[in-house]
PDB file of C-alpha atoms in Angstrom:
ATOM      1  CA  UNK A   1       0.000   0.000   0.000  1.00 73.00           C
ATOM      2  CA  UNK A   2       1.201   3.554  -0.731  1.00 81.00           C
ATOM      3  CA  UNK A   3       1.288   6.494   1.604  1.00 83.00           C
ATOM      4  CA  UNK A   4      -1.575   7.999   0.438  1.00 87.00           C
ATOM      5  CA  UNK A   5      -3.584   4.659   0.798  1.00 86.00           C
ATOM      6  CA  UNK A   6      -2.685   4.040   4.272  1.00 86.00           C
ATOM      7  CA  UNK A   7      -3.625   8.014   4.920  1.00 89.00           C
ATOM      8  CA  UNK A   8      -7.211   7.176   3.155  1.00 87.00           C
ATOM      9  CA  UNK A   9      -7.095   3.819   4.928  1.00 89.00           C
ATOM     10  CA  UNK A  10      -6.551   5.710   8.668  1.00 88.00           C
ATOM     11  CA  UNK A  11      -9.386   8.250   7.758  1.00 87.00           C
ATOM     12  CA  UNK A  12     -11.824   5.762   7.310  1.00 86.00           C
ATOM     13  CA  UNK A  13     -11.001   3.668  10.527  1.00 85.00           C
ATOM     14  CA  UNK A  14     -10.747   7.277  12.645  1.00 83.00           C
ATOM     15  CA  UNK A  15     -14.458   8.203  11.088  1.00 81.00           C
ATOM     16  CA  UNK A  16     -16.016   4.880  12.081  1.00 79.00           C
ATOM     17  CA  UNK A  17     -14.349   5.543  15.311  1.00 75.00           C
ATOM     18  CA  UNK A  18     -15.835   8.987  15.776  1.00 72.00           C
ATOM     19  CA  UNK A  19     -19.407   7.487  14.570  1.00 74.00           C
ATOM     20  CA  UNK A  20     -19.391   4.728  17.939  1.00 70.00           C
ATOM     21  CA  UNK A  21     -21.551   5.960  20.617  1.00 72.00           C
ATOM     22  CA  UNK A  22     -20.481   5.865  24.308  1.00 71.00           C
ATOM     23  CA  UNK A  23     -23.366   3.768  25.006  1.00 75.00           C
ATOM     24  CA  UNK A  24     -21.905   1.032  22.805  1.00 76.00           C
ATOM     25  CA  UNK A  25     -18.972   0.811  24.750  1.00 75.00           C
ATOM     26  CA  UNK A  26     -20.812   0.427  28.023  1.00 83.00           C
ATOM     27  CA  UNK A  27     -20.466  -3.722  27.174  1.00 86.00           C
ATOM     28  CA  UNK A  28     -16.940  -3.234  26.962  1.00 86.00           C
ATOM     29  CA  UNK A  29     -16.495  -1.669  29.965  1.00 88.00           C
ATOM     30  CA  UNK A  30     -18.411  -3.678  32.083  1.00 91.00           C
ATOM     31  CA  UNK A  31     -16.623  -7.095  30.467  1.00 93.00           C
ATOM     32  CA  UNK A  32     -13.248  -4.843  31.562  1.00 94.00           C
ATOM     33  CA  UNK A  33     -13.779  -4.066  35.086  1.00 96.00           C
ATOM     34  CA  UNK A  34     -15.454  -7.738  35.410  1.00 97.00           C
ATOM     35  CA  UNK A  35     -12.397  -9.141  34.484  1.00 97.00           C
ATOM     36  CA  UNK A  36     -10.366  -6.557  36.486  1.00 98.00           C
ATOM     37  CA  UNK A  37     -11.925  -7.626  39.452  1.00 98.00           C
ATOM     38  CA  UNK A  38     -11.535 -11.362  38.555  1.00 98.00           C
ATOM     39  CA  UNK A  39      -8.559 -11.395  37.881  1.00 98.00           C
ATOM     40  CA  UNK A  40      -7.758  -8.906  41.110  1.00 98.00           C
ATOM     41  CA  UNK A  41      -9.849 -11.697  44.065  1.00 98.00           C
ATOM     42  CA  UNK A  42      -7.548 -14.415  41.763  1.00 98.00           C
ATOM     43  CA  UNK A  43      -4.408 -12.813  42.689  1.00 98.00           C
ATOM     44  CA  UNK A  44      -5.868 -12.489  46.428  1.00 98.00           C
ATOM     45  CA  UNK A  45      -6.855 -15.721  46.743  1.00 98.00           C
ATOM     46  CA  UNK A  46      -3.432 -17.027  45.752  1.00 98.00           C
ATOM     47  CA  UNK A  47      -1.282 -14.444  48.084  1.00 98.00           C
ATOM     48  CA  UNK A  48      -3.809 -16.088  50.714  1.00 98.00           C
ATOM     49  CA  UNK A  49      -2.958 -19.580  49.832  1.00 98.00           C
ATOM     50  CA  UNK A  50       0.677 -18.659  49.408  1.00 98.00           C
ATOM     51  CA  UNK A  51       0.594 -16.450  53.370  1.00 98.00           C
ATOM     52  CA  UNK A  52      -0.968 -20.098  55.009  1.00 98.00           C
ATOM     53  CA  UNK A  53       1.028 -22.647  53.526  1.00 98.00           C
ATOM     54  CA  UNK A  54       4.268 -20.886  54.778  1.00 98.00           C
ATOM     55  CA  UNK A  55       2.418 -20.298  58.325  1.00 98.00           C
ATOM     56  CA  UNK A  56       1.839 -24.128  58.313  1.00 98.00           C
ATOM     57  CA  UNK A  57       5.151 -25.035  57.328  1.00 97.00           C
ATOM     58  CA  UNK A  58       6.516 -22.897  60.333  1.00 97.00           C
ATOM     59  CA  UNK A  59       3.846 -24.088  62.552  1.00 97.00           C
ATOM     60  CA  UNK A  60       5.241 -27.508  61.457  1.00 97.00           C
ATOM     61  CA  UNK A  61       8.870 -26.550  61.859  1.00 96.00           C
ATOM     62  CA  UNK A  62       8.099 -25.406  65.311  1.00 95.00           C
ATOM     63  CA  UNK A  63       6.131 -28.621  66.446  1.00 95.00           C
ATOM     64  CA  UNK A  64       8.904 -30.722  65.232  1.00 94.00           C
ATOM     65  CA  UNK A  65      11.789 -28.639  67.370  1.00 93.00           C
ATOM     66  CA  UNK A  66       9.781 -28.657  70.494  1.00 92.00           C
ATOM     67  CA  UNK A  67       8.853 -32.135  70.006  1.00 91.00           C
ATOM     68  CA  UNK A  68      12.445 -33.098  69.526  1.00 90.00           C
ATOM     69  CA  UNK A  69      13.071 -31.223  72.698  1.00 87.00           C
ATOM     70  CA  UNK A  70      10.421 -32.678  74.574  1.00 86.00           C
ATOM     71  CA  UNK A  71      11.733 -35.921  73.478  1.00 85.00           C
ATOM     72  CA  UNK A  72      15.558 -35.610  74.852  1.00 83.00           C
ATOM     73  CA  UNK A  73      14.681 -34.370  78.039  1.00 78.00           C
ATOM     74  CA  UNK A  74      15.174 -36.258  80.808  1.00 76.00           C
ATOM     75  CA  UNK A  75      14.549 -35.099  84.830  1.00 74.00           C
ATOM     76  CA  UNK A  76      17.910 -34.241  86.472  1.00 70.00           C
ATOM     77  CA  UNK A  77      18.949 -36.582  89.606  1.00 69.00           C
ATOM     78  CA  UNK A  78      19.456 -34.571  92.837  1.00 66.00           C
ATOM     79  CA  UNK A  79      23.160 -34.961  92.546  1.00 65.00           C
ATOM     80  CA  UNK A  80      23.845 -32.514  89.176  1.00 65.00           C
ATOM     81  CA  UNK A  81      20.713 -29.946  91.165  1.00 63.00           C
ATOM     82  CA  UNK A  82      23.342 -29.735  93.741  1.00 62.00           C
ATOM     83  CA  UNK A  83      26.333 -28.842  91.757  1.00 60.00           C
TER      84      UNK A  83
END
């Protein structure tokens, strides 16, 4: 295509533009901000899962020391009390 075609061409697409009411886009819109929002409570959801699953894995880390600990401990005799 020449210059001059592509100029024509760009006229023609800018005039339909001009010719689409406001009202028509209202669809488009909504579909946006629907989608927006989607994809917005998506990325919530998964910062959510993300936040508990490294909660429970210190929750399990924890368990496991103090249950270690709880499991080497032993009463002292009177005799190392003393020292």
């Amino acid at each position: 295509m020449s210059r001059t075609e592509l100029t024509a061409h760009a006229a023609v697409l800018s005039a339909r533009l001009e010719e689409v009411h406001p009202v028509m886009l209202a669809p488009t819109l909504l579909l946006l901000v629907v989608m927006a929002t989607v994809v917005a409570l998506a990325m919530v959801i998964v910062i959510a899962a993300a936040v508990l699953t490294f909660a429970a894995g210190l929750t399990l880390v924890g368990l496991e020391r103090t249950l270690s600990a709880a499991a080497l401990w032993r009463p002292r005799n009177r005799a190392e009390v003393a020292r």
